PDB file of C-alpha atoms in Angstrom:
ATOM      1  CA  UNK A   1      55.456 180.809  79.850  1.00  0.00           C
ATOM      2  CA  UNK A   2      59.183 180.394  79.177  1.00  0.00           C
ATOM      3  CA  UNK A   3      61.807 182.204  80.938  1.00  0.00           C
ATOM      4  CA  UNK A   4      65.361 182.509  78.340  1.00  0.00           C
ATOM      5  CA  UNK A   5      68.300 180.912  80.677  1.00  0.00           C
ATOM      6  CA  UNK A   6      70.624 183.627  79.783  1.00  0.00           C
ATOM      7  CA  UNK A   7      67.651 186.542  80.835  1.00  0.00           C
ATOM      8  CA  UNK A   8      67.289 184.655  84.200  1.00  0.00           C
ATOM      9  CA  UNK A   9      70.604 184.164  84.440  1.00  0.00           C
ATOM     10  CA  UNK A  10      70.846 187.768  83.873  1.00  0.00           C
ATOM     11  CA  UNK A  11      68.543 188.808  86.684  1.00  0.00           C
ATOM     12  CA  UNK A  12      70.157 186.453  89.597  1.00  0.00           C
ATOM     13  CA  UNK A  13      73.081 188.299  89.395  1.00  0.00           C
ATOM     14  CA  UNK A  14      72.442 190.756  91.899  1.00  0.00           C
ATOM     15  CA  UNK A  15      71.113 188.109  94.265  1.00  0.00           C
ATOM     16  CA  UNK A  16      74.255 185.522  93.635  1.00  0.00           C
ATOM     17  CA  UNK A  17      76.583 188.474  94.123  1.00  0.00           C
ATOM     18  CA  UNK A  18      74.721 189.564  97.419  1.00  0.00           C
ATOM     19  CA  UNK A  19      75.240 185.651  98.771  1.00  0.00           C
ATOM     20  CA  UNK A  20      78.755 185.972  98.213  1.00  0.00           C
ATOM     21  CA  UNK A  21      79.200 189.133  99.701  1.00  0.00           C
ATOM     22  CA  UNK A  22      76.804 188.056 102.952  1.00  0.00           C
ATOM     23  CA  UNK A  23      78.462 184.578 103.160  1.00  0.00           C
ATOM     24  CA  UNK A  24      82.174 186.449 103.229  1.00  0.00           C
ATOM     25  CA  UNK A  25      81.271 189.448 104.984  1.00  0.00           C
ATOM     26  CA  UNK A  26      83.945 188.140 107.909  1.00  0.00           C
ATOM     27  CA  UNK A  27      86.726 187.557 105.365  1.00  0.00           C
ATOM     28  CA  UNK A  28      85.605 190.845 103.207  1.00  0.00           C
ATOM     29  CA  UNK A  29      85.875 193.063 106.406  1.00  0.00           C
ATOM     30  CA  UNK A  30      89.218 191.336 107.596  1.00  0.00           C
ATOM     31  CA  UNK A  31      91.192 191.285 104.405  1.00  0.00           C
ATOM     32  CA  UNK A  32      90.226 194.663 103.627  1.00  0.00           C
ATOM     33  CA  UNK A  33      91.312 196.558 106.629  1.00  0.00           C
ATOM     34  CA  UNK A  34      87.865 197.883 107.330  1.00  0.00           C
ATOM     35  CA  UNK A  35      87.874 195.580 110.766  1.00  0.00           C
ATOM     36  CA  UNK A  36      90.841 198.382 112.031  1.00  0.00           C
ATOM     37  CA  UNK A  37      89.424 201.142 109.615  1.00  0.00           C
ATOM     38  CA  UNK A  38      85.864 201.461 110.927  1.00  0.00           C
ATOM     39  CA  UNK A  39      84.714 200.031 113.958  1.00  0.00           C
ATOM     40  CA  UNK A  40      80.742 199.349 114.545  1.00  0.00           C
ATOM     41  CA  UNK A  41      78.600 202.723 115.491  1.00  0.00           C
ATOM     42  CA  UNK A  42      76.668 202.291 118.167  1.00  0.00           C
ATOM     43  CA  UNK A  43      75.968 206.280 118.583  1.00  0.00           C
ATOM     44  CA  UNK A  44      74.649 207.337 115.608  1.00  0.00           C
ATOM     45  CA  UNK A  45      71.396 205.162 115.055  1.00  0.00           C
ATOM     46  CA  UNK A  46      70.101 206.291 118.773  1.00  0.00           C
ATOM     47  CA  UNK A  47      70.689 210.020 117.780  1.00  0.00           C
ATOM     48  CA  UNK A  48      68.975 210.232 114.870  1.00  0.00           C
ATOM     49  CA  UNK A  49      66.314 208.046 116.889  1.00  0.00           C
ATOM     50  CA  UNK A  50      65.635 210.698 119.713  1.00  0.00           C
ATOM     51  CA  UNK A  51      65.423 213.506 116.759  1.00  0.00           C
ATOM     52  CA  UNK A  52      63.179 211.772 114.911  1.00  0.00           C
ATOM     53  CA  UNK A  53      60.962 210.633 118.127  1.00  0.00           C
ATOM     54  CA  UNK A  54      61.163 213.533 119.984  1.00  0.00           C
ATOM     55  CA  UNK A  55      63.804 212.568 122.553  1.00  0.00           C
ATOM     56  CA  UNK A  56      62.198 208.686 123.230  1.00  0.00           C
ATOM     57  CA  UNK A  57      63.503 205.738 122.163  1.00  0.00           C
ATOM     58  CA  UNK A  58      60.912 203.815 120.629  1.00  0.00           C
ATOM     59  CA  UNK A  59      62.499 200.289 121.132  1.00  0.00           C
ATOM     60  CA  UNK A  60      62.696 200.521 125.105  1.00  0.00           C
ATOM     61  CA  UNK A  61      58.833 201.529 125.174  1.00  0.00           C
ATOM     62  CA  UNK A  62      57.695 198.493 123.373  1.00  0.00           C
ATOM     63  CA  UNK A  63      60.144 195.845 124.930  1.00  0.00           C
ATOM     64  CA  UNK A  64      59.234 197.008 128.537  1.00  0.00           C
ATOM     65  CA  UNK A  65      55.766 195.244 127.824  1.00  0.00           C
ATOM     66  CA  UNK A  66      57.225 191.846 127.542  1.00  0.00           C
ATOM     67  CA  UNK A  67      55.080 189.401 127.906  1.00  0.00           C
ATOM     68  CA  UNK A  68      55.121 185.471 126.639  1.00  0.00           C
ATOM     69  CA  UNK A  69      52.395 186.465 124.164  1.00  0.00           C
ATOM     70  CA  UNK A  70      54.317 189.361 122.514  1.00  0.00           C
ATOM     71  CA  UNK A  71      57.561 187.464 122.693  1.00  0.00           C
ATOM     72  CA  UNK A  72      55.374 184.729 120.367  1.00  0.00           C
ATOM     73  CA  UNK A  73      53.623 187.208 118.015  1.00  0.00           C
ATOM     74  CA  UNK A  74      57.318 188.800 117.402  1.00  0.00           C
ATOM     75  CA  UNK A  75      58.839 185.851 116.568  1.00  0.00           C
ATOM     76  CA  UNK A  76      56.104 184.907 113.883  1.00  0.00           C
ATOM     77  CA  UNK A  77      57.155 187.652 111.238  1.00  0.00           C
ATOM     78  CA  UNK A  78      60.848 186.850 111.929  1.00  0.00           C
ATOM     79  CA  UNK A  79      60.238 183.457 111.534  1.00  0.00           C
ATOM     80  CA  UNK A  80      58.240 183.641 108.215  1.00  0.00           C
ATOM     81  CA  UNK A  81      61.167 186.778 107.259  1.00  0.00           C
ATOM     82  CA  UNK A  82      63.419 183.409 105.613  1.00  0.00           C
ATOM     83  CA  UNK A  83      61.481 182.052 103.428  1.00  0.00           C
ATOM     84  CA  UNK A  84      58.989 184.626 102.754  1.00  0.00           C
ATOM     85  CA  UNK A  85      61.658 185.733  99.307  1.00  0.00           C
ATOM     86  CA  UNK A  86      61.083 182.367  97.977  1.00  0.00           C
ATOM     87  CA  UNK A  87      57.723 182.134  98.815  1.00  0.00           C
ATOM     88  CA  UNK A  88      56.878 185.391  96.958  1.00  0.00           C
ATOM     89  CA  UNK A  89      58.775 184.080  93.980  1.00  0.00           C
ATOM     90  CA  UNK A  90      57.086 180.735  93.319  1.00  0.00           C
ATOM     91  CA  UNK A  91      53.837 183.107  93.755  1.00  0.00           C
ATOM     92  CA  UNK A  92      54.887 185.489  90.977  1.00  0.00           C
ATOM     93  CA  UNK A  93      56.456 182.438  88.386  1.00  0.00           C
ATOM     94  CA  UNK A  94      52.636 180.826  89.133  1.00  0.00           C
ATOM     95  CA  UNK A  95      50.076 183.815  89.472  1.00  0.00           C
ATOM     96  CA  UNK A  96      52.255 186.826  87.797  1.00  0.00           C
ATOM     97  CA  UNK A  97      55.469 185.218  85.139  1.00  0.00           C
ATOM     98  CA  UNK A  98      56.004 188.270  83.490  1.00  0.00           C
ATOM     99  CA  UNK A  99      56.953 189.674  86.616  1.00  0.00           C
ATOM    100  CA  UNK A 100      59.361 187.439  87.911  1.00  0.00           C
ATOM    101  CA  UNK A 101      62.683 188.697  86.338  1.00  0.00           C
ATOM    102  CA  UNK A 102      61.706 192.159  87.582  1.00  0.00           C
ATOM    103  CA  UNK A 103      61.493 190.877  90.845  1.00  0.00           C
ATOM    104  CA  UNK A 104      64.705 188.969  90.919  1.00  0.00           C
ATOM    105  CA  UNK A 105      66.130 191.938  89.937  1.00  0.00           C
ATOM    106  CA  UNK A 106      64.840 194.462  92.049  1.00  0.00           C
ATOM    107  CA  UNK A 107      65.501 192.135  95.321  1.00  0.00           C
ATOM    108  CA  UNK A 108      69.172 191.147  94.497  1.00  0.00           C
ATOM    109  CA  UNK A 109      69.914 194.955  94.431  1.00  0.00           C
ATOM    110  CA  UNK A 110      68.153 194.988  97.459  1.00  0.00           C
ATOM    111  CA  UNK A 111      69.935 192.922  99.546  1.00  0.00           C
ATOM    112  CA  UNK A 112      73.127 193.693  97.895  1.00  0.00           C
ATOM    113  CA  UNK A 113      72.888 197.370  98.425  1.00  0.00           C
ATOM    114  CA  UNK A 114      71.839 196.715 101.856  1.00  0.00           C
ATOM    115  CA  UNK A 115      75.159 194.114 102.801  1.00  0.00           C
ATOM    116  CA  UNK A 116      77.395 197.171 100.975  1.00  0.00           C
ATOM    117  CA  UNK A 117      75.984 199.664 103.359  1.00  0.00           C
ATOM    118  CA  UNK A 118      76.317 197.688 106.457  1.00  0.00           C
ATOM    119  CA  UNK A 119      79.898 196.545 105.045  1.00  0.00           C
ATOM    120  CA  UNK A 120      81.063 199.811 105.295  1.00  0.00           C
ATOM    121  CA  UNK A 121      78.782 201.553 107.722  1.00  0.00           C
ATOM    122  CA  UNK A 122      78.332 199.094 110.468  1.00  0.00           C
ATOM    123  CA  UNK A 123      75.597 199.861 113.083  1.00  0.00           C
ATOM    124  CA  UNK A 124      75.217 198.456 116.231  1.00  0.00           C
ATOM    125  CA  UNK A 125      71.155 196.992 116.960  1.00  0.00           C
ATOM    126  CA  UNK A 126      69.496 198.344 119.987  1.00  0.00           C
ATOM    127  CA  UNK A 127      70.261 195.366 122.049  1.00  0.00           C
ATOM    128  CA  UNK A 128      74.114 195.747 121.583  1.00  0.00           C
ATOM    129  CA  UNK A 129      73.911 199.668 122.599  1.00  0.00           C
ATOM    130  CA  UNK A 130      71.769 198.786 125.553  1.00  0.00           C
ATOM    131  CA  UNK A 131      73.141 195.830 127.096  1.00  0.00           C
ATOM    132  CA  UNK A 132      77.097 196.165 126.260  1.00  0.00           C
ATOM    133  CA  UNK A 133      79.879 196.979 129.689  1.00  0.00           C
ATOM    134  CA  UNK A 134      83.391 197.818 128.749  1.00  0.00           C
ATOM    135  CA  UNK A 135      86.319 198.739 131.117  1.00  0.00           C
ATOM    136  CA  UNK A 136      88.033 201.274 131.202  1.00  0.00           C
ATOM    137  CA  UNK A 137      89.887 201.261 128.393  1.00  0.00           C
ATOM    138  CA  UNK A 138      86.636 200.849 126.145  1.00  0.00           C
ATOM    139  CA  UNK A 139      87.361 197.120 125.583  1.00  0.00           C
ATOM    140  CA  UNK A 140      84.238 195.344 126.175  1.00  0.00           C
ATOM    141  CA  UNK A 141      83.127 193.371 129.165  1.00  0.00           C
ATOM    142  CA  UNK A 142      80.094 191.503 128.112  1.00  0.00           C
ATOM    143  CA  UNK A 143      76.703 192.207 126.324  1.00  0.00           C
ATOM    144  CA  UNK A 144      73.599 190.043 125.528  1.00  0.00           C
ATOM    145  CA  UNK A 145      73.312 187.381 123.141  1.00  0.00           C
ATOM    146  CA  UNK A 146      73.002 188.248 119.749  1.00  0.00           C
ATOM    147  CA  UNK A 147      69.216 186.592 119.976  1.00  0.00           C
ATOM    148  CA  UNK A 148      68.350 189.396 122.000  1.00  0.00           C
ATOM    149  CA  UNK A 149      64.757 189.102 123.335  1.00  0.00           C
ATOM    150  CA  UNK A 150      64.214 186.638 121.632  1.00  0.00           C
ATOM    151  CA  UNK A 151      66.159 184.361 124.222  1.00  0.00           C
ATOM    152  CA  UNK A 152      62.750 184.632 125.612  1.00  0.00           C
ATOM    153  CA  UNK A 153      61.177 183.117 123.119  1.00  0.00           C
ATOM    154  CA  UNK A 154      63.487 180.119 123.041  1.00  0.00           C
ATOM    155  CA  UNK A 155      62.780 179.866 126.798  1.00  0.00           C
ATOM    156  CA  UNK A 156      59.256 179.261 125.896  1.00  0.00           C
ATOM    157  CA  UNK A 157      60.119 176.592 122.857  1.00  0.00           C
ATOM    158  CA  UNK A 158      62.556 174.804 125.389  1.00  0.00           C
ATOM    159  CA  UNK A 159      65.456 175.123 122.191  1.00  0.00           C
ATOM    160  CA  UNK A 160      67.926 177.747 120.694  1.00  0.00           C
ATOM    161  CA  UNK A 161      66.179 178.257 118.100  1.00  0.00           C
ATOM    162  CA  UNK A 162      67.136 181.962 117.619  1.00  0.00           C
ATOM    163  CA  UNK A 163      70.293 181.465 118.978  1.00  0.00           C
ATOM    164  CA  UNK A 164      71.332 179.373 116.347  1.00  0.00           C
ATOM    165  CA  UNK A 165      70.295 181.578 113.580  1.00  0.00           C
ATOM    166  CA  UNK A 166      71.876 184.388 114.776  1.00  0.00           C
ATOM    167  CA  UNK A 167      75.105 182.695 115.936  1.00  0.00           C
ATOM    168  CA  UNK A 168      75.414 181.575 112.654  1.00  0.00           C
ATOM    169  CA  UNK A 169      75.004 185.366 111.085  1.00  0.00           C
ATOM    170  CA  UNK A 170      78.580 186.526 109.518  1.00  0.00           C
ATOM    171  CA  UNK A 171      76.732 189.811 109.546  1.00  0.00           C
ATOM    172  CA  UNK A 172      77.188 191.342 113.573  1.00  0.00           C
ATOM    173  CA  UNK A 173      76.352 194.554 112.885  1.00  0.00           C
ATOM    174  CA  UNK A 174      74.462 195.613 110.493  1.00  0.00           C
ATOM    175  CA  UNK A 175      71.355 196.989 112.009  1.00  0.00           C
ATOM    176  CA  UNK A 176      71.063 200.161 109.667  1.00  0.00           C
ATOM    177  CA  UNK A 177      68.922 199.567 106.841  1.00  0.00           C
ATOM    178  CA  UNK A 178      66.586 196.387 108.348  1.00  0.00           C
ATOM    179  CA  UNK A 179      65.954 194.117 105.388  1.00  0.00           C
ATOM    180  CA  UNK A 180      63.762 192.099 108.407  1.00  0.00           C
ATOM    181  CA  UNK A 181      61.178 195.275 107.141  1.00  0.00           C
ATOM    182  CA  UNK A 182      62.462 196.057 103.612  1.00  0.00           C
ATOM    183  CA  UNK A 183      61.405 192.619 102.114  1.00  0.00           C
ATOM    184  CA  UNK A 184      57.493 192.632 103.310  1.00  0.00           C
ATOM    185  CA  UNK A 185      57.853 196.211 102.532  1.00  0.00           C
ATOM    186  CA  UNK A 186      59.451 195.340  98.814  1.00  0.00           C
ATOM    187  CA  UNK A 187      56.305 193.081  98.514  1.00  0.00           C
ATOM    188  CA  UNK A 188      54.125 195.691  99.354  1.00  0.00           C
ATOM    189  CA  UNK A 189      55.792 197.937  96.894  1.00  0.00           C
ATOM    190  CA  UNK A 190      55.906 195.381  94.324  1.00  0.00           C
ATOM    191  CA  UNK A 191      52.814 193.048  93.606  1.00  0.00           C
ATOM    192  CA  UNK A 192      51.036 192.218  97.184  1.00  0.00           C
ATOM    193  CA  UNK A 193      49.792 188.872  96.751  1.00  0.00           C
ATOM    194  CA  UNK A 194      46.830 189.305  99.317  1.00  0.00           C
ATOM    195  CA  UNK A 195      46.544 193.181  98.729  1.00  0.00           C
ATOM    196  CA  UNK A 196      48.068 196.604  99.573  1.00  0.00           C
ATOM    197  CA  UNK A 197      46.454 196.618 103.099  1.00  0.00           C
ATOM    198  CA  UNK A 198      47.663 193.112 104.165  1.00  0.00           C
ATOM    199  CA  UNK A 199      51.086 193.694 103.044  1.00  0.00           C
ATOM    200  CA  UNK A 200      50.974 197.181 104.912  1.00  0.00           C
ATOM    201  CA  UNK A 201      49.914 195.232 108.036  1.00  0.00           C
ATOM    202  CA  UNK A 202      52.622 192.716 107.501  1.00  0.00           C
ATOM    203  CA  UNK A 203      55.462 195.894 107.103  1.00  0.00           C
ATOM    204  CA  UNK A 204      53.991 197.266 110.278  1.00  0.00           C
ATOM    205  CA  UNK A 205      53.918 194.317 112.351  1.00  0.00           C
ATOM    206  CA  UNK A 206      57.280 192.927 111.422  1.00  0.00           C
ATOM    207  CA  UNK A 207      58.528 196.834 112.358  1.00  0.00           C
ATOM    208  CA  UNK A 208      56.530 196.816 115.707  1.00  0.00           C
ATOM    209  CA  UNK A 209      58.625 193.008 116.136  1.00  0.00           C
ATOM    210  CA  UNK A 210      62.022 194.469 115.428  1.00  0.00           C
ATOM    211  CA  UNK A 211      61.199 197.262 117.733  1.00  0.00           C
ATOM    212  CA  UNK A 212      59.627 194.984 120.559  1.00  0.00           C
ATOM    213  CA  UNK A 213      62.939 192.257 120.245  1.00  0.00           C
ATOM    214  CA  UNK A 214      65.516 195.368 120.472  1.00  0.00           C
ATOM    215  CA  UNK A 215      66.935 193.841 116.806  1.00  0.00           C
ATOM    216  CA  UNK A 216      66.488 197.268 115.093  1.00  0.00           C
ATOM    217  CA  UNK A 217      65.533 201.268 115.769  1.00  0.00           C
ATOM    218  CA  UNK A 218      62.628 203.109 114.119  1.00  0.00           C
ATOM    219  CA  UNK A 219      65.269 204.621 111.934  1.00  0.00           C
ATOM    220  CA  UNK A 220      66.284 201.005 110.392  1.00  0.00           C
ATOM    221  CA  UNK A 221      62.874 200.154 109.842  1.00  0.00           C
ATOM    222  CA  UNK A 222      62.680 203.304 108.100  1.00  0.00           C
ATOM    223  CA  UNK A 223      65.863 203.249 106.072  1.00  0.00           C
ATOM    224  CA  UNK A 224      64.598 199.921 104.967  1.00  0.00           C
ATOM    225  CA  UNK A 225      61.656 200.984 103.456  1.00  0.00           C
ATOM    226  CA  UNK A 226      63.092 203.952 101.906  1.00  0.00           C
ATOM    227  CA  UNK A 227      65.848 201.619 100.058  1.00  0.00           C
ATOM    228  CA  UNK A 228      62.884 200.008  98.361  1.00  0.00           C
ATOM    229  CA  UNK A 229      61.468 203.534  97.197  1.00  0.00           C
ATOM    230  CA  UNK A 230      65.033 204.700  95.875  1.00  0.00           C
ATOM    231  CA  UNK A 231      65.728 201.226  94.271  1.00  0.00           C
ATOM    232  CA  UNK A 232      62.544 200.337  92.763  1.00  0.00           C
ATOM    233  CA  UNK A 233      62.327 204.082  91.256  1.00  0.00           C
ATOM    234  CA  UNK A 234      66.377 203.002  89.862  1.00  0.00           C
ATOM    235  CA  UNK A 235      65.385 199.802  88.435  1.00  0.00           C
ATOM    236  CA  UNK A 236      62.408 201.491  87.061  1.00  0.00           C
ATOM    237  CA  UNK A 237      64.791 203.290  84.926  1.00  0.00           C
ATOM    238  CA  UNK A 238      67.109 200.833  84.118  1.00  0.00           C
ATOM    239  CA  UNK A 239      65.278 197.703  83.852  1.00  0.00           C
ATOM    240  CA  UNK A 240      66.614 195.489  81.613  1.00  0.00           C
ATOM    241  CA  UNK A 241      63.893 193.596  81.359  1.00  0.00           C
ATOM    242  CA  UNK A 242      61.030 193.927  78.834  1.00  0.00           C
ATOM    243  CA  UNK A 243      58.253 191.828  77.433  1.00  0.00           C
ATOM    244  CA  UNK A 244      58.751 191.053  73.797  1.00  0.00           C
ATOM    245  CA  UNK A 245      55.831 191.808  71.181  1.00  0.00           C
ATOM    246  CA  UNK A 246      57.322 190.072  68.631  1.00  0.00           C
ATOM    247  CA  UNK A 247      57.411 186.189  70.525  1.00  0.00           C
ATOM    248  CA  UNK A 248      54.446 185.997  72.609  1.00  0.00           C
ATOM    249  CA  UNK A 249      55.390 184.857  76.329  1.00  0.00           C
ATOM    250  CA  UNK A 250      58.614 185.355  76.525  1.00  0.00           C
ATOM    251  CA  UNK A 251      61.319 187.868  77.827  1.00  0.00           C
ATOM    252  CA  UNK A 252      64.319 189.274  76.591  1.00  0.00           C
ATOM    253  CA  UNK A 253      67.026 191.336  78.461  1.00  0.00           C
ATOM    254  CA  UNK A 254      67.494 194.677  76.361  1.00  0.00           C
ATOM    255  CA  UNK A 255      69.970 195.182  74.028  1.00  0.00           C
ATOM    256  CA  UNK A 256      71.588 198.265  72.232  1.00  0.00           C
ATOM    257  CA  UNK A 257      71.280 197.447  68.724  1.00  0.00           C
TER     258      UNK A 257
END
């Protein structure tokens, strides 16, 4: 099966342009004026969240069962959350080629539309809302780490191992859409290498995770998944890609003629 350079090239576009935005979100923010412009929300996401849950806060019902077992079984998804992209793509490019510019594709606008939103709309996570004291003149005090619970977990391995990852982050706030759910739930949208009901399980339990850690509201987990609905319906309509009929196993990006 042979993949045309310029056709793959084609389809990491999205992706390489997400990198660069997510590696200089600091710089992007600071040199555009948006650091004075719009400071981070920490209101909005906890309204919508009482509306939508009927006054409760779903976040601060599931991490008030903390427990060294939960702490573990939330970590797992986060943990496998890195390299579960790749993963997935050396599963398509064995088990399904034809799909694997599609999915390139259709995950680089992902990620990309989701480091534009929280770019210009950023959110603050549960843990921020929750935990942060300011004086009087609003300036704040303190607030937890950006681990959040999962300080407990690095209790338990006896190293920072969450603590470095998300010291390292460039991206603060950007709680609102969770791509922690939107890639499992991509996956399950997409081709689900161990079927729909798995991947299902793996969206929910990764949600139920964010939730337990205080990384992300309901709402996030939900704005994730709908950005895969909206964007794989786009793509859908403008994919680019197509499998030729007239060379047998190979693509070609579309072109007016």
């Amino acid at each position: 099966f042979h993949l045309p350079l310029r056709s793959l090239v084609i389809a990491f576009v999205p992706f390489l342009t997400y990198l660069l935005f997510f590696t200089n979100y600091t710089f992007l923010r600071h040199v555009s004026g948006l650091d004075n412009l719009i400071a981070p929300n920490v209101h909005i996401l906890p309204k919508m969240e009482r509306l939508l849950c009927f006054g409760y806060l779903p976040h601060r019902v599931l991490s008030s069962y903390a427990h060294p077992l939960f702490d573990i079984l939330a970590a797992i998804p986060y943990l496998v959350h890195f390299p579960l992209p790749l993963f997935y793509f050396i599963w398509l490019a064995v088990k399904r080629p034809k799909l694997v510019l599609q999915y390139a594709w259709l995950a680089g606008w992902l990620n990309l539309t989701a480091v534009v939103i929280q770019f210009v709309f950023p959110t603050a996570p549960p843990w921020f809302a929750d935990s942060a004291v300011y004086d009087n003149s609003h300036r704040l005090i303190s607030a937890m780490p950006n681990e959040a619970a999962f300080q407990r977990t690095d209790a338990i391995l006896g190293w920072g191992l969450f603590h470095d990852i998300y010291s390292r982050s460039p991206v603060k706030f950007g709680a609102f859409p969770s791509l922690h759910v939107a890639w499992p739930a991509l996956i399950a949208a997409f081709e689900p290498p161990f079927g729909f009901t798995l991947a299902v399980l793996h969206v929910a339990w990764i949600t139920l995770a964010a939730l337990y850690s205080t990384h992300h509201y309901l709402v996030d987990a939900l704005g994730g998944i709908a950005l895969v609905m909206l964007l794989k319906y786009f793509v859908k309509l403008t994919n680019p890609f197509v499998f030729s009929q007239r060379t047998i196993h190979r693509w070609t990006v579309v072109e007016s003629v």
